Coordinates of C-alpha atoms and ligand atoms in Angstrom, one line a residue:
X44 CA 10.9 18.2 -15.1
X45 CA 8.1 20.2 -16.7
X46 CA 7.3 23.4 -14.8
X47 CA 3.8 24.2 -13.8
X48 CA 3.4 27.1 -16.1
X49 CA 4.2 24.9 -19.2
X50 CA 1.3 22.5 -18.3
X51 CA -1.9 22.6 -20.4
X52 CA -5.1 23.5 -18.7
X53 CA -7.5 20.6 -18.1
X54 CA -9.8 21.9 -20.9
X55 CA -6.9 21.7 -23.4
X56 CA -6.1 18.0 -22.8
X57 CA -6.9 15.7 -25.7
X58 CA -10.0 13.6 -25.0
X59 CA -8.2 10.4 -25.9
X60 CA -5.7 11.0 -23.1
X61 CA -8.4 11.3 -20.5
X62 CA -10.4 8.8 -18.6
X63 CA -14.0 8.2 -19.5
X64 CA -15.8 9.2 -16.3
X65 CA -19.0 9.9 -18.3
X66 CA -19.5 6.2 -18.1
X67 CA -20.2 6.6 -14.4
X68 CA -22.4 9.6 -14.6
X69 CA -22.9 11.4 -18.0
X70 CA -23.4 14.7 -16.3
X71 CA -23.3 16.3 -12.8
X72 CA -27.2 16.4 -12.9
X73 CA -27.2 12.6 -13.0
X74 CA -24.8 12.6 -10.1
X75 CA -27.2 14.9 -8.2
X76 CA -30.0 12.5 -8.9
X77 CA -28.0 9.6 -7.5
X78 CA -27.0 11.7 -4.5
X79 CA -30.7 12.3 -3.7
X80 CA -31.5 8.6 -4.1
X81 CA -29.0 7.6 -1.5
X82 CA -30.0 10.4 0.9
X83 CA -33.5 9.2 0.7
X84 CA -32.4 5.8 1.8
X85 CA -31.2 7.0 5.2
X86 CA -34.6 6.5 7.0
X87 CA -34.9 3.0 5.6
X88 CA -31.4 2.2 6.8
X89 CA -32.2 3.5 10.3
X90 CA -35.4 1.6 10.4
X91 CA -33.6 -1.8 10.7
X92 CA -32.1 -0.8 14.0
X93 CA -33.1 -3.2 16.7
X94 CA -34.5 -5.7 14.1
X95 CA -31.5 -7.6 12.8
X96 CA -32.0 -10.4 15.3
X97 CA -35.7 -10.7 14.7
X98 CA -35.5 -13.2 11.9
X99 CA -33.3 -14.4 9.1
X100 CA -35.4 -12.5 6.5
X101 CA -35.1 -9.3 8.5
X102 CA -31.3 -9.8 8.7
X103 CA -31.1 -10.4 4.9
X104 CA -33.2 -7.4 4.1
X105 CA -31.1 -5.1 6.3
X106 CA -27.9 -6.3 4.6
X107 CA -29.3 -6.0 1.2
X108 CA -30.6 -2.5 1.8
X109 CA -27.3 -1.4 3.2
X110 CA -25.4 -2.9 0.3
X111 CA -27.6 -1.2 -2.2
X112 CA -26.9 2.1 -0.6
X113 CA -23.1 1.5 -0.3
X114 CA -22.9 0.4 -3.9
X115 CA -24.5 3.7 -5.1
X116 CA -22.5 5.7 -2.6
X117 CA -19.3 4.1 -4.0
X118 CA -20.1 5.3 -7.5
X119 CA -21.0 8.8 -6.3
X120 CA -17.7 9.0 -4.4
X121 CA -15.6 7.5 -7.2
X122 CA -16.9 10.1 -9.7
X123 CA -16.5 13.0 -7.3
X124 CA -13.0 12.3 -6.2
X125 CA -11.7 11.4 -9.7
X126 CA -13.3 14.5 -11.2
X127 CA -11.6 16.6 -8.5
X128 CA -8.2 14.9 -9.1
X129 CA -8.4 16.0 -12.7
X130 CA -8.1 19.6 -11.5
X131 CA -8.0 20.1 -7.7
X132 CA -8.8 23.8 -8.1
X133 CA -12.2 23.1 -9.6
X134 CA -14.7 24.4 -7.1
X135 CA -17.7 22.5 -8.5
X136 CA -15.9 19.2 -7.8
X137 CA -14.6 20.4 -4.5
X138 CA -18.2 20.9 -3.5
X139 CA -19.3 17.5 -4.7
X140 CA -16.5 15.9 -2.7
X141 CA -17.4 17.7 0.5
X142 CA -21.0 16.7 0.1
X143 CA -20.3 13.0 -0.7
X144 CA -17.9 12.8 2.3
X145 CA -20.7 14.1 4.5
X146 CA -23.2 11.6 3.1
X147 CA -20.7 8.8 3.5
X148 CA -20.3 9.6 7.2
X149 CA -24.1 9.8 7.6
X150 CA -24.5 6.4 6.1
X151 CA -21.7 5.0 8.3
X152 CA -23.2 6.5 11.5
X153 CA -26.7 5.4 10.6
X154 CA -25.6 1.8 10.0
X155 CA -23.1 1.6 12.9
X156 CA -25.5 -0.7 14.8
X157 CA -25.0 -3.6 12.3
X158 CA -21.9 -5.3 13.8
X159 CA -23.0 -5.0 17.5
X160 CA -26.5 -6.2 16.6
X161 CA -25.2 -9.2 14.8
X162 CA -22.9 -10.0 17.7
X163 CA -25.9 -9.8 20.0
X164 CA -27.6 -12.7 18.1
X165 CA -26.6 -15.9 19.8
X166 CA -24.4 -18.1 17.6
X167 CA -26.9 -21.0 17.4
X168 CA -29.7 -18.6 16.4
X169 CA -27.5 -17.1 13.6
X170 CA -26.7 -20.6 12.4
X171 CA -30.4 -21.3 12.3
X172 CA -31.1 -18.1 10.3
X173 CA -28.5 -19.2 7.7
X174 CA -30.1 -22.7 7.4
X175 CA -33.6 -21.3 7.1
X176 CA -33.1 -18.4 4.6
X177 CA -31.2 -19.5 1.5
X178 CA -30.6 -15.9 0.4
X179 CA -28.5 -15.3 3.5
X180 CA -25.9 -17.8 2.2
X181 CA -24.4 -14.9 0.2
X182 CA -23.5 -13.4 3.6
X183 CA -22.1 -16.5 5.2
X184 CA -18.5 -15.3 5.0
X185 CA -19.4 -11.7 6.1
X186 CA -21.2 -13.2 9.1
X187 CA -18.4 -15.5 9.9
X188 CA -16.0 -12.6 9.8
X189 CA -18.2 -10.7 12.4
X190 CA -18.6 -13.9 14.4
X191 CA -14.8 -14.2 14.9
X192 CA -14.9 -11.0 17.0
X193 CA -17.1 -12.5 19.7
X194 CA -14.2 -13.3 22.2
X195 CA -13.0 -9.7 21.8
X196 CA -16.3 -7.8 22.2
X197 CA -17.0 -6.4 25.6
X198 CA -20.3 -5.8 27.4
X199 CA -22.1 -2.8 25.9
X200 CA -21.3 -0.3 28.7
X201 CA -17.6 -1.1 28.4
X202 CA -17.8 -0.8 24.6
X203 CA -19.3 2.6 25.1
X204 CA -16.4 3.6 27.3
X205 CA -13.8 2.3 24.8
X206 CA -15.5 4.3 22.1
X207 CA -15.4 7.4 24.3
X208 CA -11.7 6.9 24.9
X209 CA -10.6 6.9 21.3
X210 CA -10.4 10.7 20.9
X211 CA -8.3 11.0 24.1
X212 CA -5.9 8.2 23.2
X213 CA -5.3 9.8 19.8
X214 CA -3.3 12.6 21.3
X215 CA 0.2 11.0 20.9
X216 CA -0.2 10.5 17.1
X217 CA -1.7 14.0 16.7
X218 CA 1.2 15.6 18.6
X219 CA 3.6 13.6 16.4
X220 CA 2.0 14.9 13.2
X221 CA 2.0 18.5 14.4
X222 CA 5.7 18.3 15.3
X223 CA 6.7 16.4 12.2
X224 CA 4.7 18.2 9.6
X225 CA 4.1 21.7 11.1
X226 CA 6.5 22.8 13.8
X227 CA 9.7 21.1 13.0
X228 CA 12.0 23.2 10.8
X229 CA 14.7 21.7 8.7
X230 CA 17.9 23.7 8.1
X231 CA 19.0 24.6 4.6
X232 CA 21.7 22.5 3.0
X233 CA 24.0 22.8 0.0
X234 CA 23.6 21.2 -3.5
X235 CA 26.4 19.9 -5.7
X236 CA 27.2 23.5 -6.9
X237 CA 27.5 24.7 -3.4
X238 CA 24.3 26.7 -3.4
X239 CA 22.2 26.9 -0.3
X240 CA 19.0 25.0 -0.9
X241 CA 16.0 24.1 1.3
X242 CA 15.8 20.6 2.7
X243 CA 12.2 19.2 2.9
X244 CA 10.6 15.9 3.8
X245 CA 9.6 15.8 0.1
X246 CA 13.0 16.4 -1.5
X247 CA 15.3 14.5 1.0
X248 CA 15.3 11.3 -1.0
X249 CA 15.3 12.4 -4.7
X250 CA 17.4 15.5 -4.4
X251 CA 19.8 14.6 -1.7
X252 CA 20.1 10.9 -0.8
X253 CA 20.0 9.9 -4.5
X254 CA 22.6 12.6 -5.3
X255 CA 25.8 11.4 -7.0
X256 CA 27.9 13.7 -4.7
X257 CA 28.6 12.0 -1.4
X258 CA 29.2 15.3 0.3
X259 CA 25.7 16.4 -0.6
X260 CA 24.2 13.2 0.7
X261 CA 26.2 13.4 3.9
X262 CA 25.2 17.0 4.7
X263 CA 21.5 16.3 4.1
X264 CA 21.6 13.1 6.2
X265 CA 23.1 15.0 9.2
X266 CA 20.8 17.9 8.8
X267 CA 17.7 15.7 8.6
X268 CA 18.5 13.2 11.4
X269 CA 20.2 15.9 13.5
X270 CA 17.0 17.8 13.6
X271 CA 15.1 14.8 14.8
X272 CA 17.8 14.2 17.4
X273 CA 17.2 17.7 18.8
X274 CA 13.6 16.6 19.6
X275 CA 14.4 13.0 20.6
X276 CA 12.7 13.2 24.0
X277 CA 9.5 14.6 22.8
X278 CA 9.4 12.1 19.9
X279 CA 10.1 9.2 22.3
X280 CA 7.2 10.4 24.4
X281 CA 4.8 10.5 21.4
X282 CA 5.9 7.1 20.1
X283 CA 5.7 5.6 23.7
X284 CA 2.2 7.0 24.0
X285 CA 1.2 5.4 20.8
X286 CA 2.6 2.0 21.7
X287 CA 0.9 2.2 25.1
X288 CA -2.4 2.9 23.3
X289 CA -2.0 -0.2 21.1
X290 CA -1.2 -2.3 24.2
X291 CA -4.1 -0.8 26.1
X292 CA -6.7 -1.7 23.4
X293 CA -5.2 -5.1 22.9
X294 CA -5.5 -5.9 26.6
X295 CA -9.0 -4.4 26.9
X296 CA -10.1 -6.7 24.1
X297 CA -8.4 -9.8 25.6
X298 CA -5.7 -10.3 23.0
X299 CA -2.5 -12.0 24.1
X300 CA -0.4 -9.3 22.5
X301 CA -0.7 -6.0 20.6
X302 CA 0.5 -7.7 17.4
X303 CA -2.3 -10.3 17.6
X304 CA -4.9 -7.5 18.0
X305 CA -3.5 -5.6 15.1
X306 CA -3.5 -8.6 12.7
X307 CA -6.9 -9.9 13.8
X308 CA -9.1 -7.6 11.7
X309 CA -7.8 -9.3 8.5
X310 CA -7.6 -12.7 10.3
X311 CA -3.8 -12.9 9.8
X312 CA -2.1 -15.3 12.2
X313 CA 0.8 -13.9 14.2
X314 CA 2.9 -16.7 12.8
X315 CA 2.9 -14.9 9.4
X316 CA 4.5 -11.9 11.0
X317 CA 7.1 -14.0 12.9
X318 CA 7.9 -16.1 9.9
X319 CA 8.6 -12.9 7.9
X320 CA 10.9 -11.5 10.5
X321 CA 12.8 -14.8 11.0
X322 CA 13.1 -15.7 7.3
X323 CA 14.5 -12.3 6.4
X324 CA 16.9 -12.4 9.4
X325 CA 18.1 -15.7 8.1
X326 CA 18.9 -14.2 4.7
X327 CA 21.0 -11.2 5.7
X328 CA 24.1 -12.5 3.9
X329 CA 22.3 -11.8 0.6
X330 CA 21.8 -8.2 1.7
X331 CA 25.4 -8.0 2.6
X332 CA 26.4 -9.4 -0.8
X333 CA 24.3 -6.6 -2.4
X334 CA 25.9 -4.0 -0.1
X335 CA 29.4 -5.2 -1.0
X336 CA 28.5 -4.9 -4.7
X337 CA 27.1 -1.4 -4.1
X338 CA 30.3 -0.3 -2.4
X339 CA 32.3 -1.7 -5.4
X340 CA 30.1 -0.1 -8.1
X341 CA 30.1 3.3 -6.3
X342 CA 33.9 3.0 -5.9
X343 CA 33.7 3.8 -2.2
X344 CA 36.2 2.6 0.4
X345 CA 33.5 2.9 3.1
X346 CA 29.8 2.6 2.5
X347 CA 27.8 4.9 4.8
X348 CA 24.1 4.9 5.7
X349 CA 23.7 7.9 3.4
X350 CA 25.1 5.9 0.4
X351 CA 22.2 3.4 0.2
X352 CA 19.9 5.2 -2.2
X353 CA 22.1 6.7 -4.8
X354 CA 21.8 4.7 -8.1
X355 CA 24.7 2.3 -8.3
X356 CA 24.5 1.9 -12.1
X357 CA 24.8 4.8 -14.6
X358 CA 21.5 6.6 -15.5
X359 CA 20.3 5.7 -18.9
X360 CA 18.6 7.8 -21.5
X361 CA 15.5 5.8 -22.1
X362 CA 12.5 7.4 -23.7
X363 CA 9.4 5.4 -24.0
X364 CA 6.2 6.9 -25.4
X365 CA 2.9 6.0 -23.8
X366 CA 1.9 4.0 -26.9
X367 CA 5.1 2.0 -26.6
X368 CA 4.7 1.5 -22.9
X369 CA 1.2 0.1 -23.4
X370 CA 2.6 -2.3 -26.1
X371 CA 5.5 -3.5 -23.9
X372 CA 3.3 -3.9 -20.8
X373 CA 0.8 -5.9 -22.8
X374 CA 3.6 -8.1 -24.2
X375 CA 5.0 -8.6 -20.7
X376 CA 1.7 -9.8 -19.3
X377 CA 1.3 -12.6 -22.0
X378 CA 2.3 -15.3 -19.4
X379 CA -1.0 -14.5 -17.6
X380 CA -3.0 -15.6 -20.6
X381 CA -4.3 -14.1 -23.9
X382 CA -7.7 -13.2 -22.3
X383 CA -5.9 -11.2 -19.6
X384 CA -4.0 -9.2 -22.3
X385 CA -7.2 -8.8 -24.3
X386 CA -9.0 -7.3 -21.3
X387 CA -6.0 -5.1 -20.6
X388 CA -6.0 -3.8 -24.1
X389 CA -9.7 -3.4 -24.1
X390 CA -9.2 -1.1 -21.0
X391 CA -6.5 0.9 -22.9
X392 CA -9.0 1.4 -25.7
X393 CA -11.9 2.2 -23.5
X394 CA -10.1 5.2 -21.8
X395 CA -9.6 3.7 -18.4
X396 CA -6.5 5.9 -18.0
X397 CA -6.0 9.6 -17.4
X398 CA -2.5 9.8 -18.9
X399 CA -0.7 13.1 -18.7
X400 CA -0.1 15.9 -16.3
X401 CA -2.2 19.1 -16.6
X402 CA -2.6 22.2 -14.5
X403 CA -4.0 21.4 -11.1
X404 CA -4.0 17.6 -11.6
X405 CA -3.3 15.5 -8.6
X406 CA 0.3 14.2 -8.6
X407 CA 1.4 10.6 -8.4
X408 CA -0.5 7.6 -9.7
X409 CA -3.3 5.3 -8.5
X410 CA -5.9 2.8 -9.6
X411 CA -9.5 3.6 -8.5
X412 CA -13.1 3.1 -9.6
X413 CA -15.6 1.0 -7.8
X414 CA -18.0 -1.9 -8.3
X415 CA -20.0 -1.1 -11.4
X416 CA -17.5 1.3 -13.0
X417 CA -14.4 0.7 -15.0
X418 CA -11.2 0.3 -12.9
X419 CA -9.8 3.7 -13.8
X420 CA -6.1 4.7 -13.5
X421 CA -4.6 8.1 -12.8
X422 CA -1.1 8.6 -14.2
X423 CA 1.2 11.6 -14.7
X424 CA 3.1 9.8 -17.5
X425 CA 6.6 11.0 -18.1
X426 CA 8.0 8.9 -21.0
X427 CA 10.5 7.2 -18.7
X428 CA 11.2 3.7 -17.6
X429 CA 9.8 4.5 -14.1
X430 CA 6.6 5.7 -15.7
X431 CA 6.3 2.4 -17.7
X432 CA 6.7 0.5 -14.4
X433 CA 4.0 2.7 -12.8
X434 CA 1.7 1.8 -15.7
X435 CA 2.3 -1.9 -15.2
X436 CA 1.8 -1.5 -11.4
X437 CA -1.5 0.5 -11.6
X438 CA -2.9 -1.7 -14.3
X439 CA -2.1 -4.7 -12.0
X440 CA -4.4 -3.2 -9.4
X441 CA -7.0 -2.4 -12.1
X442 CA -7.0 -5.9 -13.6
X443 CA -7.4 -7.3 -10.1
X444 CA -10.5 -5.1 -9.6
X445 CA -11.7 -5.9 -13.1
X446 CA -11.7 -9.7 -12.7
X447 CA -13.1 -9.4 -9.1
X448 CA -16.0 -7.2 -10.3
X449 CA -16.7 -9.5 -13.2
X450 CA -16.9 -12.6 -10.9
X451 CA -18.1 -11.4 -7.5
X452 CA -21.2 -9.8 -6.2
X453 CA -20.9 -6.3 -4.6
X454 CA -20.6 -8.0 -1.2
X455 CA -17.2 -9.5 -2.0
X456 CA -16.2 -7.0 -4.7
X457 CA -13.3 -5.4 -2.9
X458 CA -10.1 -6.8 -1.6
X459 CA -8.1 -6.2 1.6
X460 CA -5.0 -4.1 2.0
X461 CA -3.1 -7.3 2.8
X462 CA -3.5 -8.7 -0.7
X463 CA -3.8 -5.3 -2.6
X464 CA -0.2 -4.9 -3.6
X465 CA 0.2 -8.5 -4.9
X466 CA -1.4 -8.0 -8.3
X467 CA 0.4 -4.7 -8.8
X468 CA 3.9 -5.8 -7.9
X469 CA 3.4 -9.1 -9.8
X470 CA 3.0 -7.1 -12.9
X471 CA 6.2 -5.2 -12.2
X472 CA 8.0 -8.5 -11.7
X473 CA 6.7 -9.8 -15.1
X474 CA 7.7 -6.5 -16.8
X475 CA 11.2 -6.8 -15.3
X476 CA 11.4 -10.4 -16.6
X477 CA 10.1 -9.4 -20.1
X478 CA 12.5 -6.5 -20.5
X479 CA 15.5 -8.5 -19.4
X480 CA 14.5 -11.3 -21.9
X481 CA 14.1 -8.8 -24.7
X482 CA 17.2 -6.6 -24.6
X483 CA 20.8 -7.1 -25.3
X484 CA 21.8 -3.6 -24.2
X485 CA 24.1 -4.2 -21.2
X486 CA 23.6 -0.8 -19.6
X487 CA 19.8 -1.1 -20.0
X488 CA 19.9 -4.6 -18.4
X489 CA 21.9 -3.2 -15.5
X490 CA 19.5 -0.4 -15.0
X491 CA 16.5 -2.7 -14.9
X492 CA 18.2 -5.1 -12.5
X493 CA 19.2 -2.2 -10.3
X494 CA 15.5 -1.2 -10.2
X495 CA 14.4 -4.7 -9.2
X496 CA 17.2 -5.0 -6.5
X497 CA 16.2 -1.6 -5.0
X498 CA 12.6 -2.6 -4.8
X499 CA 13.5 -5.7 -2.8
X500 CA 15.9 -3.9 -0.6
X501 CA 13.5 -1.1 0.3
X502 CA 10.3 -3.1 0.4
X503 CA 11.4 -6.5 1.7
X504 CA 14.5 -5.8 3.8
X505 CA 13.9 -2.3 5.0
X506 CA 10.2 -2.8 5.9
X507 CA 11.0 -6.0 7.7
X508 CA 13.6 -4.1 9.8
X509 CA 10.8 -1.7 10.6
X510 CA 8.4 -4.6 11.4
X511 CA 11.0 -6.1 13.8
X512 CA 11.5 -2.8 15.5
X513 CA 7.7 -2.4 16.0
X514 CA 7.5 -5.9 17.5
X515 CA 10.3 -5.2 19.8
X516 CA 9.0 -1.9 21.2
X517 CA 5.5 -3.3 21.8
X518 CA 7.0 -6.3 23.6
X519 CA 9.0 -4.0 25.8
X520 CA 5.9 -2.0 26.8
X521 CA 4.0 -5.3 27.4
X522 CA 6.9 -6.4 29.7
X523 CA 6.5 -3.2 31.7
X524 CA 9.6 -1.5 30.4
X525 CA 9.7 2.3 29.7
X526 CA 10.4 3.6 26.2
X527 CA 12.8 6.5 26.3
X528 CA 14.8 8.3 23.6
X529 CA 17.8 6.2 24.6
X530 CA 16.1 2.9 24.7
X531 CA 14.3 3.4 21.4
X532 CA 17.5 4.6 19.7
X533 CA 19.6 1.8 21.1
X534 CA 17.0 -0.8 19.9
X535 CA 16.9 0.9 16.4
X536 CA 20.7 1.1 16.2
X537 CA 21.1 -2.6 17.2
X538 CA 18.8 -3.6 14.3
X539 CA 20.7 -1.4 11.8
X540 CA 23.9 -3.0 13.0
X541 CA 22.4 -6.4 12.5
X542 CA 21.1 -5.7 9.0
X543 CA 23.8 -3.5 7.6
X544 CA 26.8 -3.8 9.9
X545 CA 28.7 -6.4 7.9
X546 CA 29.3 -4.1 5.0
X547 CA 28.3 -0.6 6.1
X548 CA 29.7 1.9 8.5
X549 CA 26.5 2.3 10.5
X550 CA 26.7 6.0 11.3
X551 CA 25.6 6.6 14.9
X552 CA 23.0 9.2 14.0
X553 CA 20.9 6.5 12.1
X554 CA 19.7 5.5 15.7
X555 CA 17.2 8.3 15.6
X556 CA 15.7 7.4 12.2
X557 CA 12.7 5.7 14.0
X558 CA 11.5 9.2 14.8
X559 CA 10.9 10.1 11.2
X560 CA 8.8 7.0 10.2
X561 CA 5.1 7.9 10.5
X562 CA 4.1 4.3 9.9
X563 CA 5.1 3.4 13.5
X564 CA 1.9 5.2 14.4
X565 CA -0.2 2.9 12.2
X566 CA -0.2 -0.2 14.5
X567 CA 1.7 -3.0 12.7
X568 CA 1.2 -1.8 9.2
X569 CA 4.5 -2.0 7.3
X570 CA 4.9 -5.7 7.4
X571 CA 2.2 -5.9 4.7
X572 CA 4.6 -4.3 2.2
X573 CA 7.1 -7.1 2.8
X574 CA 4.6 -9.9 2.7
X575 CA 2.9 -8.4 -0.4
X576 CA 6.1 -8.2 -2.5
X577 CA 7.1 -11.7 -1.2
X578 CA 3.8 -13.2 -2.4
X579 CA 4.1 -11.5 -5.8
X580 CA 7.7 -12.5 -6.3
X581 CA 6.9 -16.1 -5.4
X582 CA 3.8 -16.1 -7.7
X583 CA 5.8 -14.6 -10.5
X584 CA 8.5 -17.2 -10.3
X585 CA 5.9 -19.9 -10.2
X586 CA 4.1 -18.5 -13.3
X587 CA 7.4 -18.2 -15.2
X588 CA 8.7 -21.6 -14.3
X589 CA 5.6 -23.7 -13.9
X590 CA 3.4 -22.1 -16.5
X591 CA -0.3 -23.0 -16.9
X592 CA -1.2 -24.5 -13.5
X593 CA 0.4 -21.6 -11.7
X594 CA -1.4 -19.1 -14.0
X595 CA -4.8 -20.7 -13.4
X596 CA -4.3 -20.6 -9.6
X597 CA -3.3 -16.9 -9.8
X598 CA -6.2 -16.0 -12.1
X599 CA -8.6 -17.6 -9.6
X600 CA -7.0 -15.3 -7.0
X601 CA -7.6 -12.2 -9.2
X602 CA -11.3 -13.1 -9.5
X603 CA -11.9 -13.9 -5.8
X604 CA -12.2 -10.4 -4.3
X605 CA -12.8 -10.7 -0.6
X606 CA -14.8 -13.9 -0.8
X607 CA -12.5 -15.6 1.7
X608 CA -9.8 -14.6 4.2
X609 CA -6.6 -13.1 2.6
X610 CA -4.3 -15.8 3.8
X611 CA -6.6 -18.5 2.4
X612 CA -7.0 -16.7 -1.0
X613 CA -3.2 -16.5 -1.3
X614 CA -2.8 -20.1 -0.3
X615 CA -5.1 -21.2 -3.2
X616 CA -3.0 -19.0 -5.5
X617 CA 0.1 -21.0 -4.4
X618 CA 1.7 -19.0 -1.6
X619 CA 1.3 -20.0 2.0
X620 CA 2.4 -17.0 4.0
X621 CA 2.1 -19.0 7.3
X622 CA 5.3 -20.8 6.1
X623 CA 8.7 -19.3 5.3
X624 CA 8.6 -20.5 1.7
X625 CA 7.3 -17.5 -0.2
X626 CA 9.6 -15.1 1.7
X627 CA 12.4 -17.4 0.9
X628 CA 11.4 -17.6 -2.8
X629 CA 11.3 -13.8 -2.9
X630 CA 14.8 -13.6 -1.3
X631 CA 16.1 -16.1 -3.8
X632 CA 14.8 -13.9 -6.6
X633 CA 16.7 -11.1 -5.1
X634 CA 19.9 -13.2 -5.0
X635 CA 19.2 -14.4 -8.6
X636 CA 19.2 -10.7 -9.8
X637 CA 22.4 -10.1 -7.9
X638 CA 24.0 -13.0 -9.8
X639 CA 22.8 -11.5 -13.1
X640 CA 24.1 -8.1 -12.3
X641 CA 27.5 -9.5 -11.2
X642 CA 27.8 -11.5 -14.5
X643 CA 27.2 -8.3 -16.5
X644 CA 30.1 -6.5 -14.8
Ligands
ZN99 ZN1 0.0 0.0 -5.5

């Protein structure tokens, strides 16, 4: 690890290693001019209020005006936040960010009447507008998406009441955040040399659970979960409050269940959720086979819950320069077509990527940009295998954006969270496949397979366990049962026994782990990690085995943005998530990697 003091200042970074944000705005002055233009549009946006239902022309004009403002706003925001991420201490860019956030909120508030006004137009009248005004055809899917909400929209006085309630019903999750991130103190623990070291939410995994020393892992596990156990009643009260909130809004809006309400905004049928949970449950023997192998490779008589994250193959000394990583990623993407690779390499050459760490730069990695800009990528490249996979992942997002922006209008130029992780994890799958095909080095092969297996275990199995827990606790509240520390922990322990029990000594304290998962406050969010990786694994295996037809289907998906509902877009690409098939295909890939690892031993 490089220390902060050894890092170059932003001004010292070589231009070729930075992203080319000047292509959005050459100077801050031009950003300012853009900012004024959008600010000046606010009165025009407000002026359409009360007029959307007047005529088809009026409706079209309102949508077009709003989209013109949003498109420019997107560019202003992209520039400001990426500039700030280059050096988070830069006060000029801090100020731009604050101002653009304020303007964003102003535009949102000013245009908040759009959806309710469209819903106030009778369905037949809306259909007549669409038939009369050809330009409105562009908005057919947008309007259909709003239309779907009709059965769940309440009379306006009740809508006003629900809007008022939001702040009050937020209390449970705010209390959880305060306890979890501010008030709760973790005790110090010991490292492998016996030194007392601080335990934090941030270092728990990398420093302790991935530690080769089992004693270090065990101590951190008990210190972490033991702390949560001390607050179990408060944490049960906050989670119960959140679940009751989900159930309350679902009922208020006439949904049959909280899960249906949560999935409806993306038009995902509940059968997708159920099929994920039942298909993974039907494939637990594969997980048990993996756990047995883990126990064997770690040379442990008993595998504990704190032994699941430590690498089960030896670390390898693998240095890969950024130039070499770009070359390998490009080679690995060849199955997607030469023009895909050409576009990728053109992006490498056109400085889409901000490559290395510098003083004050935001940590981690992401793909960003917006309609009308390049699909920029922020990296903190470290010359490691993991960094190369991060490059493949983020460029997967960026190529999805690139082809969408090339082929869609602004209206459909984004994509939903439900499909967002497909293109990124598909690139990781192709890189895994390529690296395994192109190396004879046994320990390198084992390392790569271990990486793939861990991705499946933590993204597919673990997130589905979470998804099943979420479903269970919402069902209990819907059935009128109370959620207490005991009932939550017993439900969580039962699921861990079901998933791991065959091969792992399921340590009793794991029962409280639900308390440290912030995602349980996100209303049925985590299942999307599992469906995303399943879709990409299924698509990758179709691309590798089927070739051209599968590639064409997938390439259409990359170019389709949000022009249709997520499930439909993925179905055209070749995965139907309303059936168990893609989940099964992903789990079969997991088991295929297990075979490969076993044969290398
Ligand atoms: Zn991602």
